[in-house]
Short mmCIF file of C-alpha atoms in Angstrom, two decimals:
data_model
loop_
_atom_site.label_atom_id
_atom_site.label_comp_id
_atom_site.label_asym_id
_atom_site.label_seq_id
_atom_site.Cartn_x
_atom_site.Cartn_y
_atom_site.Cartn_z
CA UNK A 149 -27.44 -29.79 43.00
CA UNK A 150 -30.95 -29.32 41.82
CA UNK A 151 -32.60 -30.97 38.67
CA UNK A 152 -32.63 -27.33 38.00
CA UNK A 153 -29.28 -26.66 38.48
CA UNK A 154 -28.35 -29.68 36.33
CA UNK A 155 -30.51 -28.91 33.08
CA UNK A 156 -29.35 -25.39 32.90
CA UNK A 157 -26.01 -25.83 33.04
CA UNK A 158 -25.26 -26.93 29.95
CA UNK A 159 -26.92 -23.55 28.34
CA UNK A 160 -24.44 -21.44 30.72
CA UNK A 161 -21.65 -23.22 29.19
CA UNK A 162 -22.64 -22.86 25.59
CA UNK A 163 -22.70 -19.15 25.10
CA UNK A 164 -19.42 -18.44 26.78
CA UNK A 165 -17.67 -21.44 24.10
CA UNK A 166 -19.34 -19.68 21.54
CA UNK A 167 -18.31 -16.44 22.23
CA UNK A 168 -14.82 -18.26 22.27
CA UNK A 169 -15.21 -19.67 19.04
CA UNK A 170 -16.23 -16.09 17.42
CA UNK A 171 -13.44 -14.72 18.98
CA UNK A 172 -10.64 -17.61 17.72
CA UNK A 173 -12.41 -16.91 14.09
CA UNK A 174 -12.45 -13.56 14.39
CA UNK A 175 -8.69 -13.43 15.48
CA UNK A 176 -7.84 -16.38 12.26
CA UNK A 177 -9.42 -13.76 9.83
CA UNK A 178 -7.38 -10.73 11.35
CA UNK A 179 -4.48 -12.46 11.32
CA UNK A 180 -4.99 -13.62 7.17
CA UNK A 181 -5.97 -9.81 6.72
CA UNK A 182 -3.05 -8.35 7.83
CA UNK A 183 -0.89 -11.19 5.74
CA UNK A 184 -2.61 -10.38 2.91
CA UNK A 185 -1.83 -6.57 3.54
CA UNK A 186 2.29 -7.66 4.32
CA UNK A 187 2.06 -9.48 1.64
CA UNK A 188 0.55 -6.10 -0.69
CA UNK A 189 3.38 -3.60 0.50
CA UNK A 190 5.99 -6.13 -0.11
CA UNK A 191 5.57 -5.21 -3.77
CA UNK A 192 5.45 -1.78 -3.05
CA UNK A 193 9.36 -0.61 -3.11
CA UNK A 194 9.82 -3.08 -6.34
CA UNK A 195 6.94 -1.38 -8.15
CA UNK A 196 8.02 2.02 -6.60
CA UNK A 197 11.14 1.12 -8.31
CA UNK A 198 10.16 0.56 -11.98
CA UNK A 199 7.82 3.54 -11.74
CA UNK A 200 11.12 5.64 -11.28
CA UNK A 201 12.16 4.39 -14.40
CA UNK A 202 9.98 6.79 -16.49
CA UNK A 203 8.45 8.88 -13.45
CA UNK A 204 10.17 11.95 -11.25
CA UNK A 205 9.39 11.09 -7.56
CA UNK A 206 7.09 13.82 -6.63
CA UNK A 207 5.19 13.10 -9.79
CA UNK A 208 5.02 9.58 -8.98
CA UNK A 209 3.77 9.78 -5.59
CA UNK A 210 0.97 13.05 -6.53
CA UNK A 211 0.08 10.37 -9.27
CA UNK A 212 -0.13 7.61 -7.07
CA UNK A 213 -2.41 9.78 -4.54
CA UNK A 214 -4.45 11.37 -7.30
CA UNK A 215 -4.97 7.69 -8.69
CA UNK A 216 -6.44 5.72 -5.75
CA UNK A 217 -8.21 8.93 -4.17
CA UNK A 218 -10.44 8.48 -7.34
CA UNK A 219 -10.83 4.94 -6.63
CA UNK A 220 -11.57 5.50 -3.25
CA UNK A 221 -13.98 8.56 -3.64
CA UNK A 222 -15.96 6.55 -6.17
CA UNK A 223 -16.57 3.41 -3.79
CA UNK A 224 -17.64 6.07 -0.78
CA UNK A 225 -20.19 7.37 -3.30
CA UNK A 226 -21.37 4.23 -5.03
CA UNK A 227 -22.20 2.97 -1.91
CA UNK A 228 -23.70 6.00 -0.60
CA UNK A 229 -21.01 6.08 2.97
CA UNK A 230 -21.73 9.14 4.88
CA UNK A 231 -19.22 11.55 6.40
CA UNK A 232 -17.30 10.71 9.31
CA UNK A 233 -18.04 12.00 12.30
CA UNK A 234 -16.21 15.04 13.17
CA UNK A 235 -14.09 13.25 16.01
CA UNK A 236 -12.75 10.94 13.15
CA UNK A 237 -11.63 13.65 11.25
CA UNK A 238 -8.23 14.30 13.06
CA UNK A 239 -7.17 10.74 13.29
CA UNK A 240 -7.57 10.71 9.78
CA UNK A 241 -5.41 13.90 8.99
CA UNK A 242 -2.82 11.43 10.93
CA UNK A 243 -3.42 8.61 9.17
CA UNK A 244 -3.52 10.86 6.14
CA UNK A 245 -0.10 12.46 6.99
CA UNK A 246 1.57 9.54 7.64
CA UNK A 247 0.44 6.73 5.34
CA UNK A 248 -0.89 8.53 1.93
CA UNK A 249 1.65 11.20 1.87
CA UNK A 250 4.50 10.99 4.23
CA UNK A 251 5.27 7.35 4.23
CA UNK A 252 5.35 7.10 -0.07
CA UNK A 253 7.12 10.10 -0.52
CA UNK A 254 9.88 9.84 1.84
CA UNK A 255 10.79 6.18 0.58
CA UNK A 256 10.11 7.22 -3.28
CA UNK A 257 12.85 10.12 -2.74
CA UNK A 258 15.11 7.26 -0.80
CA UNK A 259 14.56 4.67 -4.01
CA UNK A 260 16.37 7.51 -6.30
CA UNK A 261 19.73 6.59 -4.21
CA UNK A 262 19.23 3.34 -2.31
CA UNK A 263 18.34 0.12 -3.21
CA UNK A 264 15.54 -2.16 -2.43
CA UNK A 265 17.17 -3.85 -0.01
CA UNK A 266 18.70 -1.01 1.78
CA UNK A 267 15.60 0.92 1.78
CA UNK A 268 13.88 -2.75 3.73
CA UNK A 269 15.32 -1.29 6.73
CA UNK A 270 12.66 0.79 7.21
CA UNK A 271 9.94 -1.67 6.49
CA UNK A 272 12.03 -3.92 9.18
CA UNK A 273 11.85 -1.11 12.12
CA UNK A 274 8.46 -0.47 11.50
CA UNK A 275 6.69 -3.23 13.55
CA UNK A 276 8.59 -2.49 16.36
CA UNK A 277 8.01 1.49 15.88
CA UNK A 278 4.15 1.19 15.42
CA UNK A 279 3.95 -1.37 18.50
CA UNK A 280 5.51 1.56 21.44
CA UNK A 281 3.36 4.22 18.69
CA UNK A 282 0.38 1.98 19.93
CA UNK A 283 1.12 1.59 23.35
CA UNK A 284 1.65 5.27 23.85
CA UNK A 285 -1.51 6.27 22.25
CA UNK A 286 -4.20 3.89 22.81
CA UNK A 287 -1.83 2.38 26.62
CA UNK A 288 -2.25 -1.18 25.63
CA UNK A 289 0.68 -3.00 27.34
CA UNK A 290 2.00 -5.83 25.73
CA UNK A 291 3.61 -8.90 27.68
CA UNK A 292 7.86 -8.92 28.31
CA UNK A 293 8.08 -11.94 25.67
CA UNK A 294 5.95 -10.03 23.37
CA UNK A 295 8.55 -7.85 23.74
CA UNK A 296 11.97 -9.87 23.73
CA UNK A 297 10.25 -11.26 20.41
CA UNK A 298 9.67 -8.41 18.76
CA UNK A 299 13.06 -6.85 19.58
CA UNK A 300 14.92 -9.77 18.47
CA UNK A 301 13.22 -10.47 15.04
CA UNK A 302 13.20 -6.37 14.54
CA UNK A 303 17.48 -6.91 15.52
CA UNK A 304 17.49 -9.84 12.55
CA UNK A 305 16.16 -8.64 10.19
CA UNK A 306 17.87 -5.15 10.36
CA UNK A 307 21.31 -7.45 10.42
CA UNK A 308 19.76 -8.75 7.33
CA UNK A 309 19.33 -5.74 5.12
CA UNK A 310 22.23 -3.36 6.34
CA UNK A 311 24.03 -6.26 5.58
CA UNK A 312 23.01 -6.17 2.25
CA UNK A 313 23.16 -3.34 1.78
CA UNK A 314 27.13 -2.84 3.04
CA UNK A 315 25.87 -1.19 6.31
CA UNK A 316 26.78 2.49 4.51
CA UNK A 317 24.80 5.01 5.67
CA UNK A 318 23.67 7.76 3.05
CA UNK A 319 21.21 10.77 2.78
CA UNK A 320 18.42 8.09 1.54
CA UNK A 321 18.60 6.79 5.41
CA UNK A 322 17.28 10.28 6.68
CA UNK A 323 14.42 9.72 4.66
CA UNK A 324 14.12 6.19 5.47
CA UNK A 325 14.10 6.37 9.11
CA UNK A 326 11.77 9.89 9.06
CA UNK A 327 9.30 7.26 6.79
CA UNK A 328 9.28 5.54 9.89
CA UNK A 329 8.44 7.34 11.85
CA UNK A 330 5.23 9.06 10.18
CA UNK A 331 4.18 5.53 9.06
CA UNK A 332 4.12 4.19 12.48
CA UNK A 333 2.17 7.12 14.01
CA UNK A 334 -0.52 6.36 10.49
CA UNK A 335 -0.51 2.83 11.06
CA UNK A 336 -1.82 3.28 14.82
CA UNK A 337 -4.04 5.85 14.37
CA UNK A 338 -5.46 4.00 11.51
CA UNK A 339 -5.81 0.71 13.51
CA UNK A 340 -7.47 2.68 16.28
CA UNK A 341 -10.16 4.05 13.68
CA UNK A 342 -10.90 0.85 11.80
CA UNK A 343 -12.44 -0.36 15.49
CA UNK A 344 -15.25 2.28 15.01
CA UNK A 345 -15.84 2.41 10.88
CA UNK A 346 -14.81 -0.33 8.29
CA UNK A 347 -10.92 -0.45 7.58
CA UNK A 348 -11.42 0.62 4.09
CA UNK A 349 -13.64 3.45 4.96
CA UNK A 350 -10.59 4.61 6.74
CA UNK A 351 -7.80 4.73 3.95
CA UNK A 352 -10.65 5.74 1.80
CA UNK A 353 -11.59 9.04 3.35
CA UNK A 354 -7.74 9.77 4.18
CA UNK A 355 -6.91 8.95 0.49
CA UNK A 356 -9.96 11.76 -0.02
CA UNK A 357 -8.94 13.90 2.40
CA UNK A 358 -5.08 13.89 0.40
CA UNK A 359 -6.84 14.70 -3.43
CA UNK A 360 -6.89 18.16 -3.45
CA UNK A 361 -3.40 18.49 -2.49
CA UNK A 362 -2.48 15.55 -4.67
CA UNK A 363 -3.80 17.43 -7.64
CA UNK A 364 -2.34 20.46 -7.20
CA UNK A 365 1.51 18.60 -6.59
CA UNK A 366 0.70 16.56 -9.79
CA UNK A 367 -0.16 19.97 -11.79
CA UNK A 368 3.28 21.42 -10.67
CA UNK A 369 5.41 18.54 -10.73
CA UNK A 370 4.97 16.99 -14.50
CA UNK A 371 5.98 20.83 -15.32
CA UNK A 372 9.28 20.03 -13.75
CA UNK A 373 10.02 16.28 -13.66
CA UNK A 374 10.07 13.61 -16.74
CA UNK A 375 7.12 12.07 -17.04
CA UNK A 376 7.49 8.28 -19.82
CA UNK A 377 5.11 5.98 -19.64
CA UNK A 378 6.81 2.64 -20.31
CA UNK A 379 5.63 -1.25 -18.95
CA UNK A 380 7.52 -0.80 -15.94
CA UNK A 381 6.60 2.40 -15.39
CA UNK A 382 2.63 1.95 -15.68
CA UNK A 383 2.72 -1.35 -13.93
CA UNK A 384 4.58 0.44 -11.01
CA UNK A 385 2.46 3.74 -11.12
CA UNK A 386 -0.57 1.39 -11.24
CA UNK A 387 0.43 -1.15 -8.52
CA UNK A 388 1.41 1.39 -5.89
CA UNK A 389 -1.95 3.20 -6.58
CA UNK A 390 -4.51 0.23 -6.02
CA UNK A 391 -2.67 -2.14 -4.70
CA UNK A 392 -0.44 -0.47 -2.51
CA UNK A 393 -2.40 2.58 -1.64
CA UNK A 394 -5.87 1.27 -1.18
CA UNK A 395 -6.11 -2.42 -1.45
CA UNK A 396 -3.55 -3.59 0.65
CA UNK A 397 -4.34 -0.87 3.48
CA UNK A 398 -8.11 -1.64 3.28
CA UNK A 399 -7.60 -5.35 4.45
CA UNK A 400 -4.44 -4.44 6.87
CA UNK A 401 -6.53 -2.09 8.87
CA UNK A 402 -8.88 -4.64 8.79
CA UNK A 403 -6.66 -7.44 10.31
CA UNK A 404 -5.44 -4.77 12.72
CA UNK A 405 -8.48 -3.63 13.98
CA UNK A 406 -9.42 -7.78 14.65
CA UNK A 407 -6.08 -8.85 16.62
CA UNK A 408 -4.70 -5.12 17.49
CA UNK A 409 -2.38 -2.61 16.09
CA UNK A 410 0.78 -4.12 18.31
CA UNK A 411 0.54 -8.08 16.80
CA UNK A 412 -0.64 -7.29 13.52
CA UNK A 413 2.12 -5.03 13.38
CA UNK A 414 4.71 -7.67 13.89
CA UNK A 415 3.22 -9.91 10.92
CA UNK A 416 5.40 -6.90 8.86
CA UNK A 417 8.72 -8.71 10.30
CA UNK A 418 8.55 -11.27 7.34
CA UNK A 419 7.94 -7.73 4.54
CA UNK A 420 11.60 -6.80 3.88
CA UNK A 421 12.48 -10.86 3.44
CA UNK A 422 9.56 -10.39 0.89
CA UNK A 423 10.60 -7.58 -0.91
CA UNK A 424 14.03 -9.11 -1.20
CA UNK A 425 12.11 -12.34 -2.48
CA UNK A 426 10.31 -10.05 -5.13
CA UNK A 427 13.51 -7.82 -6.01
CA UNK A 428 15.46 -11.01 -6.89
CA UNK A 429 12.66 -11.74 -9.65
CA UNK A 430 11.09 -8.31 -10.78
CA UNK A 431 14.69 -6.21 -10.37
CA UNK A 432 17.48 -9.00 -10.79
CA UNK A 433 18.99 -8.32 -7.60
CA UNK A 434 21.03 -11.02 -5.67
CA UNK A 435 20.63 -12.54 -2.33
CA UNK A 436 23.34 -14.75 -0.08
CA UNK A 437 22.92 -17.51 2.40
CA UNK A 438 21.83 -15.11 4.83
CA UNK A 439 17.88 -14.92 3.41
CA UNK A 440 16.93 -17.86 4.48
CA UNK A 441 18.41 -18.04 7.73
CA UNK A 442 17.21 -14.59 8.73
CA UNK A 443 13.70 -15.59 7.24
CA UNK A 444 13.54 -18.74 9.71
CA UNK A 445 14.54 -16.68 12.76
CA UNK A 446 11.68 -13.78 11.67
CA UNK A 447 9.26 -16.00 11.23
CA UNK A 448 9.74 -17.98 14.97
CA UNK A 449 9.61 -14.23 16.60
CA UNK A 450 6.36 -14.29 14.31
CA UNK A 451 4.97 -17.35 15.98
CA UNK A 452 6.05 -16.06 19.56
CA UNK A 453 4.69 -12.12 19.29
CA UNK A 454 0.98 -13.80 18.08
CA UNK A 455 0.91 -16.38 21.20
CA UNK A 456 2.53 -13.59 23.43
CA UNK A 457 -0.07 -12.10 25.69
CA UNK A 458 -0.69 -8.45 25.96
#
């Protein structure tokens, strides 16, 4: 080895541990993203729920739409964002489909008949659901324990809430498991995009994209539905719009466009033992032994899907 050799080295090793570093920071950051975003639609069937106190469901969700499409459309402008490009534009009719309209409707028109807790069996199916969604359309190809993780804290925590909820199936499950669907297919489409614009640039246009139509199913529904605006029914109405609807999907597609769709995706494992957490307080619901039990076994499949390699 040269003196050559020996002094340059040490620069051939430093970029590459850099590069590591970024990438362990980067990854830390996804990963508190997408919490924070678990941690936002945990509220959302709670607040859902007290909007429906004084609200009609299609109301509600037009409302909802109408609401953080203004908030959304005024950022874009403020900060002068220019159109996306027109390959973006059907990924965002997906993500539009799926997440602004699809996903809130079908699980405000479930809330009318099922409960919080029942209705958590959609929120508990959906990591698994947008992980193959993922796989299928962008052919990344998670590990076998990734797998076996994600399967078995999906199983628990569906053993959870039909549990809770008496395991009786009713018309509110149609809904439910159709909300699945859509919201997977919104969720991956919407991870994919947030690689090539900012996360919130994403929701934002899609919330955009939704206003006219929002607008015009907000004109005809207050004809026909009750419309009372109580606490609970403002705080809901409110929550779902900027919380739910914009805030909590601009940092999720964030986190999911820093660790990927399929791992971020299983960080929503631990959302229906939130929403049960918030019911108990905000709804006066009741839990049994079985929360934290179910809540220990979600959150080791947690630790195992975010070490699994894909």
């Amino acid at each position: 080895m040269t003196a050559q050799d020996s002094a340059t080295r040490p620069s051939r090793i430093a970029v590459p541990a850099a590069t590591v570093g970024t990438q362990h920071g980067s990854r830390r950051t996804g990963t508190v993203m997408a919490a924070l975003g678990v941690t936002a639609f945990s509220l959302t069937f709670p607040s859902t729920a007290w909007g429906l106190e004084g609200i009609g469901p299609w109301s509600f969700v037009a409302l909802r739409c109408v609401l953080s499409a203004f908030i959304a459309g005024g950022a874009l402008l403020a900060l002068r964002v220019p159109l996306p490009a027109r390959r973006h534009w059907a990924g965002l009719a997906v993500v539009a489909a799926g997440v602004v309209v699809g996903f809130p409707l079908l699980t405000t028109l479930a809330l009318q008949t099922s409960t919080t807790a029942h209705a958590a069996v959609v929120v508990g199916l959906l990591p698994l659901t947008t992980a193959v969604f993922s796989a299928l359309r962008t052919g990344a190809r998670p590990s076998r324990m990734f797998w076996v993780a994600a399967l078995t804290g999906a199983a628990a925590v569906i053993a959870f809430t039909v549990q809770q909820s008496g395991g009786a199936l009713s018309t509110a499950d149609l809904y439910l498991f159709a909300a699945l669907l859509i919201c997977a297919a919104g969720y991956t489409e919407g991870g994919r995009l947030a690689r090539e614009m900012p996360g919130w640039q994403v929701i934002g246009w899609a919330l955009v994209l939704c206003l006219p139509l929002a607008v015009a199913g907000a004109a005809v529904a207050l004809q026909y539905e009750p419309f009372r605006l109580t606490g609970h029914s403002t705080t809901g109405l409110l929550y779902s719009a900027i919380g739910s609807q914009f805030l909590g999907l601009v940092v999720w597609y964030r986190g999911m466009a820093a660790i990927g769709v399929p791992k971020a995706s299983q960080l929503q494992l631990a959302q229906p033992l939130l929403t049960l957490v918030w019911s108990v307080f905000l709804l006066g619901e009741h839990l049994t032994i079985a929360a934290p039990l179910t809540a220990a076994a979600v959150l080791v499949c947690i630790a195992v899907t975010q070490r699994a390699r894909g």
